[in-house]
mmCIF file of C-alpha atoms in Angstrom:
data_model
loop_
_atom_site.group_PDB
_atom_site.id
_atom_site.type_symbol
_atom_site.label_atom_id
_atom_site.label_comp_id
_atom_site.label_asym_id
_atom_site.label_seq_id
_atom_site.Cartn_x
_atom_site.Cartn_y
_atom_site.Cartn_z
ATOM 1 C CA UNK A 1 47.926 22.937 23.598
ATOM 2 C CA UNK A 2 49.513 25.650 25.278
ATOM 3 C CA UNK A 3 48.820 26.604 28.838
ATOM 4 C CA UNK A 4 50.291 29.493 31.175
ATOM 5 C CA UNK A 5 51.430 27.555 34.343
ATOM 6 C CA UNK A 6 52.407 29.367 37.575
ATOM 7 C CA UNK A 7 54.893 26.277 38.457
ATOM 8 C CA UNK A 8 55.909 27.690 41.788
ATOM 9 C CA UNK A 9 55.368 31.414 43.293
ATOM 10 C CA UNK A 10 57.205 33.624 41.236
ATOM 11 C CA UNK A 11 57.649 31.511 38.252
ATOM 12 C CA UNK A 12 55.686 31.472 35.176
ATOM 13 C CA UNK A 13 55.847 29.753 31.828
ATOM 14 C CA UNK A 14 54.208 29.026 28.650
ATOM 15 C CA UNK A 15 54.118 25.016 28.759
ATOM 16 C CA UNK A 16 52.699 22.578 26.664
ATOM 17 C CA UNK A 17 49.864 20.519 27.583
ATOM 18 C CA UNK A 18 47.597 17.136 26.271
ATOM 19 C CA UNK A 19 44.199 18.673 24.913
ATOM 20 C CA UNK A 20 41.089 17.648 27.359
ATOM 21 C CA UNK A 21 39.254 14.982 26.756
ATOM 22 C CA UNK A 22 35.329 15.795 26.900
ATOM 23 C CA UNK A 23 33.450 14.018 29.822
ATOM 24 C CA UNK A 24 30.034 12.790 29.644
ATOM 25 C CA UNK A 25 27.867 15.803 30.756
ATOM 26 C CA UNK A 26 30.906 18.406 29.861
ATOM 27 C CA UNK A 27 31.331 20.849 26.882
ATOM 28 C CA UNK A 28 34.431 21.308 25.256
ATOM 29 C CA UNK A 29 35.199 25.198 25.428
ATOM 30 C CA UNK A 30 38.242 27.374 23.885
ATOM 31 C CA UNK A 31 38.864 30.196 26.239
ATOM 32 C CA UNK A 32 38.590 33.944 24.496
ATOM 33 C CA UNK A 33 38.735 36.263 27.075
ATOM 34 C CA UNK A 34 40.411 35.553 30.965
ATOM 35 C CA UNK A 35 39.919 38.199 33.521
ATOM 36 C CA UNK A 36 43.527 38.334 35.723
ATOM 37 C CA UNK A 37 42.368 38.922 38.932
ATOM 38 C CA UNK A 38 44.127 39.746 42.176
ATOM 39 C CA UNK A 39 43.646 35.651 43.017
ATOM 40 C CA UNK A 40 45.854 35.393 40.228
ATOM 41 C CA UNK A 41 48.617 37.961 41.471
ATOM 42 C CA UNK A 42 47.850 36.378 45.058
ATOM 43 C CA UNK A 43 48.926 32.825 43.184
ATOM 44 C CA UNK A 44 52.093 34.657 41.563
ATOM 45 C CA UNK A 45 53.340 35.773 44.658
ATOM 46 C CA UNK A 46 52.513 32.335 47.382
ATOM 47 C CA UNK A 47 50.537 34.109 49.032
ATOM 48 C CA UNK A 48 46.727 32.478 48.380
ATOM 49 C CA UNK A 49 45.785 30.052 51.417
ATOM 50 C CA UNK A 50 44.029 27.374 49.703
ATOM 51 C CA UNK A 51 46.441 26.501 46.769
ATOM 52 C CA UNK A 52 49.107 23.901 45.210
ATOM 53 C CA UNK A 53 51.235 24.298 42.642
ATOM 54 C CA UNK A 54 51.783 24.070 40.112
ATOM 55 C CA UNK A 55 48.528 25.686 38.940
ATOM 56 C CA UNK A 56 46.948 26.580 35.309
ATOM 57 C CA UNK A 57 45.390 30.007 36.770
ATOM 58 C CA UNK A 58 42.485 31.832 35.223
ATOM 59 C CA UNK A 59 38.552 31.719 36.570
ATOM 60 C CA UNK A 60 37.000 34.719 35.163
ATOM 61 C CA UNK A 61 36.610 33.642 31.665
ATOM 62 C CA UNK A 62 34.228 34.382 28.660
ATOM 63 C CA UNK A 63 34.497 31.125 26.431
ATOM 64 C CA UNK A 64 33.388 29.734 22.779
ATOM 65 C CA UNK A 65 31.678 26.562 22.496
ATOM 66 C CA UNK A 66 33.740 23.711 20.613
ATOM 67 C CA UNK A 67 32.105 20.579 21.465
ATOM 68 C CA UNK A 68 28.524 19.404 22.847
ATOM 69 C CA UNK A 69 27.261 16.181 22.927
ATOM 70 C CA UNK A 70 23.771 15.554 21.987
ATOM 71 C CA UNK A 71 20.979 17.364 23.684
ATOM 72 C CA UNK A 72 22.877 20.084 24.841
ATOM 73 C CA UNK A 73 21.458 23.762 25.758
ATOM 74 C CA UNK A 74 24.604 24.826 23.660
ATOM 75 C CA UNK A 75 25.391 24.531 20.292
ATOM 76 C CA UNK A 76 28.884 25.356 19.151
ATOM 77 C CA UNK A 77 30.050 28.637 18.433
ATOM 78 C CA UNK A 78 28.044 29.795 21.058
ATOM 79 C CA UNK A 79 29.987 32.748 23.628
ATOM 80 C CA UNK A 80 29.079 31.919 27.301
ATOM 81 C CA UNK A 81 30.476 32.928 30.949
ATOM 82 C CA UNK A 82 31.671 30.308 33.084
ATOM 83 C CA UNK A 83 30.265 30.046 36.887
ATOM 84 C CA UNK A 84 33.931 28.659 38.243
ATOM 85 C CA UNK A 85 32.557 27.035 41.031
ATOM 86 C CA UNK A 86 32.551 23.302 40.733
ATOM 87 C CA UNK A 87 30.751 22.199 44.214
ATOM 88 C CA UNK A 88 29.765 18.607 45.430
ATOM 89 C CA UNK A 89 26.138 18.894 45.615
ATOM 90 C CA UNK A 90 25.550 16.764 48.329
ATOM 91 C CA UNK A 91 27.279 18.334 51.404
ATOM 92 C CA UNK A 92 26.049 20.550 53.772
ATOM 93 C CA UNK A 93 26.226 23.863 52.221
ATOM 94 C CA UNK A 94 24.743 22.391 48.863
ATOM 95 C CA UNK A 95 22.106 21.359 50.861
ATOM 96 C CA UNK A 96 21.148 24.237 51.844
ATOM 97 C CA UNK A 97 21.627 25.679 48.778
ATOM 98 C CA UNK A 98 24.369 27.222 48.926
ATOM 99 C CA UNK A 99 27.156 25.667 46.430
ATOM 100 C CA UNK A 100 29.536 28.823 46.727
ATOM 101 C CA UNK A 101 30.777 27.484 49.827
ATOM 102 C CA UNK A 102 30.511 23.978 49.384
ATOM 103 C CA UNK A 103 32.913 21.465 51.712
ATOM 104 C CA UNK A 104 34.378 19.947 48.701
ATOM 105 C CA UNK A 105 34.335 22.771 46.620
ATOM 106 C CA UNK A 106 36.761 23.572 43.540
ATOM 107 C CA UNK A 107 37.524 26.241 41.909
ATOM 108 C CA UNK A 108 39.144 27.017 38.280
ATOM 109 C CA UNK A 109 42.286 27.798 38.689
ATOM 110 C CA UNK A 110 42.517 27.620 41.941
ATOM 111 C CA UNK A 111 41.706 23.715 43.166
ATOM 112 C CA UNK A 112 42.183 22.657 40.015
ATOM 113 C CA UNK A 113 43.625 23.927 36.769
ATOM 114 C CA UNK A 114 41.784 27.222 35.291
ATOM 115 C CA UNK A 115 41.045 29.216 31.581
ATOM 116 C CA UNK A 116 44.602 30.166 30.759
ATOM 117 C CA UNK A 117 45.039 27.902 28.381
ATOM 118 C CA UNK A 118 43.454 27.250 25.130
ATOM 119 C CA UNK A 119 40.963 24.193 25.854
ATOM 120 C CA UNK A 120 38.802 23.368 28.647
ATOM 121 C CA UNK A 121 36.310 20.866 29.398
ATOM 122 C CA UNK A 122 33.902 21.569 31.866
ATOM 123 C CA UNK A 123 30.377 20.795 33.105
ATOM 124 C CA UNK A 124 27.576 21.783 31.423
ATOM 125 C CA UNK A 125 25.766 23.297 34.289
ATOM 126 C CA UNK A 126 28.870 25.495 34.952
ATOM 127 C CA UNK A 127 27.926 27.377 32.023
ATOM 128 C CA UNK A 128 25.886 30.537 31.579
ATOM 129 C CA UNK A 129 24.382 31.530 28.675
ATOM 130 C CA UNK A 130 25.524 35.331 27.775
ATOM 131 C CA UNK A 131 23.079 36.513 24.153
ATOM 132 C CA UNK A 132 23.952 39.858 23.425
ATOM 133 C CA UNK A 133 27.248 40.268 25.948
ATOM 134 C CA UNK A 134 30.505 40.871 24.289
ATOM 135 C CA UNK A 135 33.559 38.547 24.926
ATOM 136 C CA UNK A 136 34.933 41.058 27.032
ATOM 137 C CA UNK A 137 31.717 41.806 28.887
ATOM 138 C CA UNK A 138 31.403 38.196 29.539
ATOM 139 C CA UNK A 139 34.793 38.253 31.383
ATOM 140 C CA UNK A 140 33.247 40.726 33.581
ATOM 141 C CA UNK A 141 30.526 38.400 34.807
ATOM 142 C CA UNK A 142 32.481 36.474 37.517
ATOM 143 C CA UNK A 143 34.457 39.336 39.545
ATOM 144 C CA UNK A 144 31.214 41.417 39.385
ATOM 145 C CA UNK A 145 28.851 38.920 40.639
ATOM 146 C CA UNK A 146 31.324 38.438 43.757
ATOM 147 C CA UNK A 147 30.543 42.122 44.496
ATOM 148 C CA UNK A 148 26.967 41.214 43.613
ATOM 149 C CA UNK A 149 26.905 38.388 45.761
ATOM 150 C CA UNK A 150 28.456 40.736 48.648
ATOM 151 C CA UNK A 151 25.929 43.383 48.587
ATOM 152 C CA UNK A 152 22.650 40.477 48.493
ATOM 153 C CA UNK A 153 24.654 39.195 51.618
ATOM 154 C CA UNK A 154 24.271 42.722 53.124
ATOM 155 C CA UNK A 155 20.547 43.253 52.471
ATOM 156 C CA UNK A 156 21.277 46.890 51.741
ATOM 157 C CA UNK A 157 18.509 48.932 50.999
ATOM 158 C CA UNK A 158 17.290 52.304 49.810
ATOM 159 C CA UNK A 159 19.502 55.060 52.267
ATOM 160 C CA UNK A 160 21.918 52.819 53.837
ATOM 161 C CA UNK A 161 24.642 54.729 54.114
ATOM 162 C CA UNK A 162 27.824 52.229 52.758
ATOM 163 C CA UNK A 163 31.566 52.371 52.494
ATOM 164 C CA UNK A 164 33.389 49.976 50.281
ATOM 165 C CA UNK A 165 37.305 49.849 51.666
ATOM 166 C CA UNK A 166 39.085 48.882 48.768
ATOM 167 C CA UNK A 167 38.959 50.438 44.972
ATOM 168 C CA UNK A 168 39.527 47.726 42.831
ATOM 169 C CA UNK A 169 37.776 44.969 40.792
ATOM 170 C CA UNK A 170 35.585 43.580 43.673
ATOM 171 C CA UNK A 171 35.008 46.580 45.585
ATOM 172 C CA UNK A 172 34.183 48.639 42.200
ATOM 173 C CA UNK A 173 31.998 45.428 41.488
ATOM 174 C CA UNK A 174 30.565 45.676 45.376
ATOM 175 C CA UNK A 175 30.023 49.776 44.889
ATOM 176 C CA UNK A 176 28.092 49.617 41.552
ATOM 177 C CA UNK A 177 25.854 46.530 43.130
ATOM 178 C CA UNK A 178 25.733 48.922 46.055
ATOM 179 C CA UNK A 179 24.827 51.896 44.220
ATOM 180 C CA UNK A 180 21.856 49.807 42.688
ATOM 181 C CA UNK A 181 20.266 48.813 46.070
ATOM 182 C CA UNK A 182 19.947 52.484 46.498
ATOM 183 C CA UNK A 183 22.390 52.843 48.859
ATOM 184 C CA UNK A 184 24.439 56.292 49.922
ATOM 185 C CA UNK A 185 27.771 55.095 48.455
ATOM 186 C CA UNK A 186 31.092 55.938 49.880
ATOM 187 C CA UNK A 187 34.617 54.707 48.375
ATOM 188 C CA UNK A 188 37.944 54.585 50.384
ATOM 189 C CA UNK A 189 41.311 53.511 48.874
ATOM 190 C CA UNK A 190 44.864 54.146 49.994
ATOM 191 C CA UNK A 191 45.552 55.153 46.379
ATOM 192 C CA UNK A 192 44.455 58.594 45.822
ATOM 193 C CA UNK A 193 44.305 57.302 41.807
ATOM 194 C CA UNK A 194 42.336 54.295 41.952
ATOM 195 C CA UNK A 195 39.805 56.729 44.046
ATOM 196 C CA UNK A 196 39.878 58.786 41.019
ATOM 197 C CA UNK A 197 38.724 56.052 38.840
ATOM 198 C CA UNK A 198 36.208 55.369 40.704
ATOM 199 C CA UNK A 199 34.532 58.126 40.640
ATOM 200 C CA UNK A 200 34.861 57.944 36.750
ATOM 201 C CA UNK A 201 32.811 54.445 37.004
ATOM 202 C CA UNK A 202 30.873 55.199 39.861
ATOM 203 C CA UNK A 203 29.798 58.462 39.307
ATOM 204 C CA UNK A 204 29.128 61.220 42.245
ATOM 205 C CA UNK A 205 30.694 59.176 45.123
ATOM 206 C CA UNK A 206 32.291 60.636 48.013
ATOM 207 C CA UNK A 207 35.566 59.432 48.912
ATOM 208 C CA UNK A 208 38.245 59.227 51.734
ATOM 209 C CA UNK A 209 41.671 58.407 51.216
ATOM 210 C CA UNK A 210 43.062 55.623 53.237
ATOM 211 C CA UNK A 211 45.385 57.488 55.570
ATOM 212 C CA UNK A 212 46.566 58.561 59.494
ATOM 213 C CA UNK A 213 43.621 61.254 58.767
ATOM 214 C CA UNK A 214 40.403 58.569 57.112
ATOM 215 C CA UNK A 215 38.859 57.953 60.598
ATOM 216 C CA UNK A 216 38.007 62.256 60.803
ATOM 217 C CA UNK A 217 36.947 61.930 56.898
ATOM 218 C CA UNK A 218 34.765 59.235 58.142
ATOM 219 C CA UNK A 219 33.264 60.799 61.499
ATOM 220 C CA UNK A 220 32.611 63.760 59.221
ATOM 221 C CA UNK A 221 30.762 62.025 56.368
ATOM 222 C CA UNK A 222 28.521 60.136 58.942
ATOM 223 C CA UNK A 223 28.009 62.502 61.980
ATOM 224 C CA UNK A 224 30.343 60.209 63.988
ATOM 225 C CA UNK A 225 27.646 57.818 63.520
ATOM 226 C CA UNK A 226 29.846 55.245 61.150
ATOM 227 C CA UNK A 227 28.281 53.751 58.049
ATOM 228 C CA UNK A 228 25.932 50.906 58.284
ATOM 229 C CA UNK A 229 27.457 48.504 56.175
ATOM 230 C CA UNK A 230 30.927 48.466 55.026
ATOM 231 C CA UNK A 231 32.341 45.970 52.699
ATOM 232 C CA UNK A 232 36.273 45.261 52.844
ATOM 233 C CA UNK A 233 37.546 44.596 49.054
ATOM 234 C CA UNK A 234 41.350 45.102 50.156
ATOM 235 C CA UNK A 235 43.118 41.680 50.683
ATOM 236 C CA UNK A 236 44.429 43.245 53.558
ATOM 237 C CA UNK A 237 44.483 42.563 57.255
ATOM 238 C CA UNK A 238 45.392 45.435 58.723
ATOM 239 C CA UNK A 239 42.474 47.002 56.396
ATOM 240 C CA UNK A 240 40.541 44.414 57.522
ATOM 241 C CA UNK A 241 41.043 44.989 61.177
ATOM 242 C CA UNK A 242 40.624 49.004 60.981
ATOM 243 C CA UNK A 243 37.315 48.369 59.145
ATOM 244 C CA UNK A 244 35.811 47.297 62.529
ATOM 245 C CA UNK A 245 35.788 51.099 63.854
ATOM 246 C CA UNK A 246 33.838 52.543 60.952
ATOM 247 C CA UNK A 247 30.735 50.232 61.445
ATOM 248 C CA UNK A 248 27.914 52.037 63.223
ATOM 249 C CA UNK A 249 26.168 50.875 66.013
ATOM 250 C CA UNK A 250 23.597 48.177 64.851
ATOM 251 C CA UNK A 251 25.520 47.789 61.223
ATOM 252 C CA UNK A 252 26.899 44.841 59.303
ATOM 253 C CA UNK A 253 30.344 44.819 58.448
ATOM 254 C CA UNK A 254 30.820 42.382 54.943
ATOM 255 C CA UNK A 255 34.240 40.357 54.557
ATOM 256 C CA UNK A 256 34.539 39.784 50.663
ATOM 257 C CA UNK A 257 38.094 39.854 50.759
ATOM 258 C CA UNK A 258 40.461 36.529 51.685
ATOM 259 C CA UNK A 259 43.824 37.168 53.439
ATOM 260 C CA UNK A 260 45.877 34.817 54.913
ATOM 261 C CA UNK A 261 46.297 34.588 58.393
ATOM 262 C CA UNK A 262 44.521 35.415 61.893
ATOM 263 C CA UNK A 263 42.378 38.341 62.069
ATOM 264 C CA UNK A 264 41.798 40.355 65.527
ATOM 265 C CA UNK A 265 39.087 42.901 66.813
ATOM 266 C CA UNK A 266 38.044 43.850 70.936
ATOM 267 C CA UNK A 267 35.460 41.942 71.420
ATOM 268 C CA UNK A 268 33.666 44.197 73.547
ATOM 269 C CA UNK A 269 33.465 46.784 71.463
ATOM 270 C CA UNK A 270 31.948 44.508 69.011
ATOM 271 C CA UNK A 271 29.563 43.483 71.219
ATOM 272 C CA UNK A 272 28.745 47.250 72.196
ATOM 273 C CA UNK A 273 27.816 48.022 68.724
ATOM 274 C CA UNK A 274 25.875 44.690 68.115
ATOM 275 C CA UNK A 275 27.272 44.355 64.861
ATOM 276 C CA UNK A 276 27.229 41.790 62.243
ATOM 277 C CA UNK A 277 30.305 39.801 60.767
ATOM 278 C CA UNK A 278 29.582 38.540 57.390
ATOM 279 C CA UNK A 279 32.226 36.330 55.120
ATOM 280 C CA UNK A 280 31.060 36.592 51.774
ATOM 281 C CA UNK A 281 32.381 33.798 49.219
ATOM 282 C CA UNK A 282 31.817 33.306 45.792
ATOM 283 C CA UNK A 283 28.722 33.804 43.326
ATOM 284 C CA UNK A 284 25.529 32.008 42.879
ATOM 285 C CA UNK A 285 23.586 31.667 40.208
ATOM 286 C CA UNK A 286 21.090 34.564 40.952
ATOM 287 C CA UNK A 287 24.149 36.792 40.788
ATOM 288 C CA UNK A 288 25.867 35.715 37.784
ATOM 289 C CA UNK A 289 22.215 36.294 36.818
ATOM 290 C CA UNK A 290 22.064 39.749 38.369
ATOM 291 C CA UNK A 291 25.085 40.686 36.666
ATOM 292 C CA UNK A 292 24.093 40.286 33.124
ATOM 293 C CA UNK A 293 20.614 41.584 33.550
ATOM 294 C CA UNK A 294 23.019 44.360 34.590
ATOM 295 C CA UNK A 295 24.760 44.487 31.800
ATOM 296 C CA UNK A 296 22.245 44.389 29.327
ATOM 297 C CA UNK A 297 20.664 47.554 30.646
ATOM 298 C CA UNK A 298 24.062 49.541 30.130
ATOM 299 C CA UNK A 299 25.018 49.996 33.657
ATOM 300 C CA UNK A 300 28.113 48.697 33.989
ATOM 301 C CA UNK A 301 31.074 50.599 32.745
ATOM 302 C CA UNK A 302 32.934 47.584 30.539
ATOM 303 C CA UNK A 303 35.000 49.875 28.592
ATOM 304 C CA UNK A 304 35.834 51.536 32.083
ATOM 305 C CA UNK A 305 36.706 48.481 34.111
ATOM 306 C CA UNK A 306 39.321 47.118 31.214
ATOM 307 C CA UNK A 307 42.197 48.929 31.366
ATOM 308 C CA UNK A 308 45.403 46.059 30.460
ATOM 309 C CA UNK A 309 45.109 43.871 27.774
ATOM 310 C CA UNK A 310 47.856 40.971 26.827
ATOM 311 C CA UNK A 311 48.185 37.891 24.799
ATOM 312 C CA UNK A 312 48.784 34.075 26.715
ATOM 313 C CA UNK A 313 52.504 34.021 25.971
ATOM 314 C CA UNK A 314 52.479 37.694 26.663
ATOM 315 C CA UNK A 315 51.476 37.256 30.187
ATOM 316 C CA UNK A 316 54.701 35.850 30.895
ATOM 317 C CA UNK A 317 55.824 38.965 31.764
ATOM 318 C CA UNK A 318 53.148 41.071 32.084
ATOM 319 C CA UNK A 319 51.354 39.081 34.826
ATOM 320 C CA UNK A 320 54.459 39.612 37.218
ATOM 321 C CA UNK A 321 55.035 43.574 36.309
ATOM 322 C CA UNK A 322 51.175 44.369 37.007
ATOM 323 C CA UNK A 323 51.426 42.752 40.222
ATOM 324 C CA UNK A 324 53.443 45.392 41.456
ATOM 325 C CA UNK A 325 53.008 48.084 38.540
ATOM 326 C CA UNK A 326 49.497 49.179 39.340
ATOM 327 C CA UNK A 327 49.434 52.977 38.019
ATOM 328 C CA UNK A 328 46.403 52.838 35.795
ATOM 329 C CA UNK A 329 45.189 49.285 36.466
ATOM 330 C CA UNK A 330 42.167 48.003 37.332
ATOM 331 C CA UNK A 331 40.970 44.563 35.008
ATOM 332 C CA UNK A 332 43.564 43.156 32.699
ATOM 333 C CA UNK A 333 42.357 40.372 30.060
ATOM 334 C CA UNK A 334 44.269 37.494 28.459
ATOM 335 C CA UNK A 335 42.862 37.562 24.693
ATOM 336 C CA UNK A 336 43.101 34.177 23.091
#
């Protein structure tokens, strides 16, 4: 079978692979739809911290049943989303229920070899069952739910006022899970386009450009108060690190982003505003959940979010030009 494999950063190729081998307990899938998220480009470019090469990449994927074995919940031909996360079950964040950051955990295309390829065989309870959701939509599921995710972190409620740093896939995802809660939504992005399409998606949404002039824009949107929850989408530490001044007093500040390397704030400021650090990893079920119930009511923007479409062998080179080419981009999908 053929299989996109990033065999080093900066080098990818259409390769040839042995077909999987179903497991006891596994379904045999073919991959129709993978998401290319900024992991991915993260993975092109050597700079994802938790990673070996080479690496099959692909983890937001919306797949076709092939094979079951008997008494399965699926029955082939059947579309479903895939929940990437492969944890453990038995260490300490399982435990306690939470399997998005489990000790051992491995993700698709990440730990272990992902969707861009044309078989996969994976566990049956990694699957989600999508009725009614469009290939496409189901490639939404997984980059949306990590917004999701984000926001149930945050506990925002009716009139927080929030800021999402960060206009692409996951903040957009974060903003319109946001924007749900009831919160008083407010978008910043260094690129004045991206900003632009978010207001498209998002709707009425103020928004500050990320710039020598975005702390005014912010002490003016808030009465110098700051916002009381902002989420940081930006893969970026010196977004990351800035984000720390426009937390009001009392507020949360969310961490859904992953960068490598140290981050740094004054500590007593921190202290003076009693604020809350959150990391936010992942999905869990209730969000992947979340998400599609979201979906089936019509408010997410599908046709909105997909902007870049390609074939596998395609990706070759588009993969490695959208990287860096980002005028008009926000989610491009590998159609197999």
């Amino acid at each position: 079978m053929d299989a996109l494999e990033c065999s080093e950063p900066g080098s990818l190729r259409l390769v040839g692979r042995p077909s999987p081998v179903r497991l006891p307990g596994e379904i045999l899938v073919r991959p129709r739809r993978v998401g290319i998220c900024g992991t991915d480009y993260h993975i092109f470019e050597g700079k994802h911290p938790f990673l070996n090469y080479p690496r099959v990449m692909g983890h937001e994927l919306a797949v076709e049943v092939i094979e079951t074995e008997e008494g399965s919940n699926f029955a082939v031909g059947d579309v479903a989303v895939v929940n990437p996360y492969l944890s453990c079950g038995h260490c300490i964040a399982c435990r306690r229920g939470k399997p998005n950051c489990c000790t051992r955990i491995e993700v698709l295309g990440v730990h272990r070899d992902g969707g861009m390829t044309e078989l996969l065989s994976l566990p049956e309870g990694n699957l989600i069952r999508a009725e009614g959701l469009s290939l496409d939509a189901c490639a939404t599921v997984e980059f949306l739910a990590i917004g999701a995710h984000a926001v149930r972190r945050s506990r925002a409620r009716t009139g927080d006022r929030v800021l999402v740093v960060g206009a692409g896939p996951i903040g957009l995802g974060a903003a319109l899970f946001a924007a749900r809660a009831g919160a008083s939504l407010t978008v910043m992005d260094r690129d004045p386009e991206r900003l632009t399409a978010a207001t498209t998606i998002l709707g009425h949404v103020a928004t500050v450009v990320a710039d020598s002039g975005s702390a005014a824009r912010i002490a003016e949107l808030t009465g110098g108060d700051g916002f009381d929850i902002v989420f940081d989408a930006t893969g970026n530490a010196e977004s990351i690190q800035a984000g720390f001044g426009a937390v009001a007093h009392g507020g949360t500040y969310v961490l859904v982003s992953v960068v490598k390397g140290d981050i740094s704030f004054t500590d007593a400021e921190f202290h003076r505003r009693e604020m809350s650090l959150l990391g936010s990893r992942n999905a869990m079920t209730e969000d992947f959940s979340a998400v599609i119930s979201a979906i089936r009511e019509g408010a997410i923007p599908i046709d909105a979010l997909i902007t870049h479409r390609t074939a596998l062998a395609d990706a070759v080179e588009d993969l490695p030009r959208w990287a860096v080419q980002k005028h008009g981009l926000i989610k491009a999908i590998i159609e197999l």
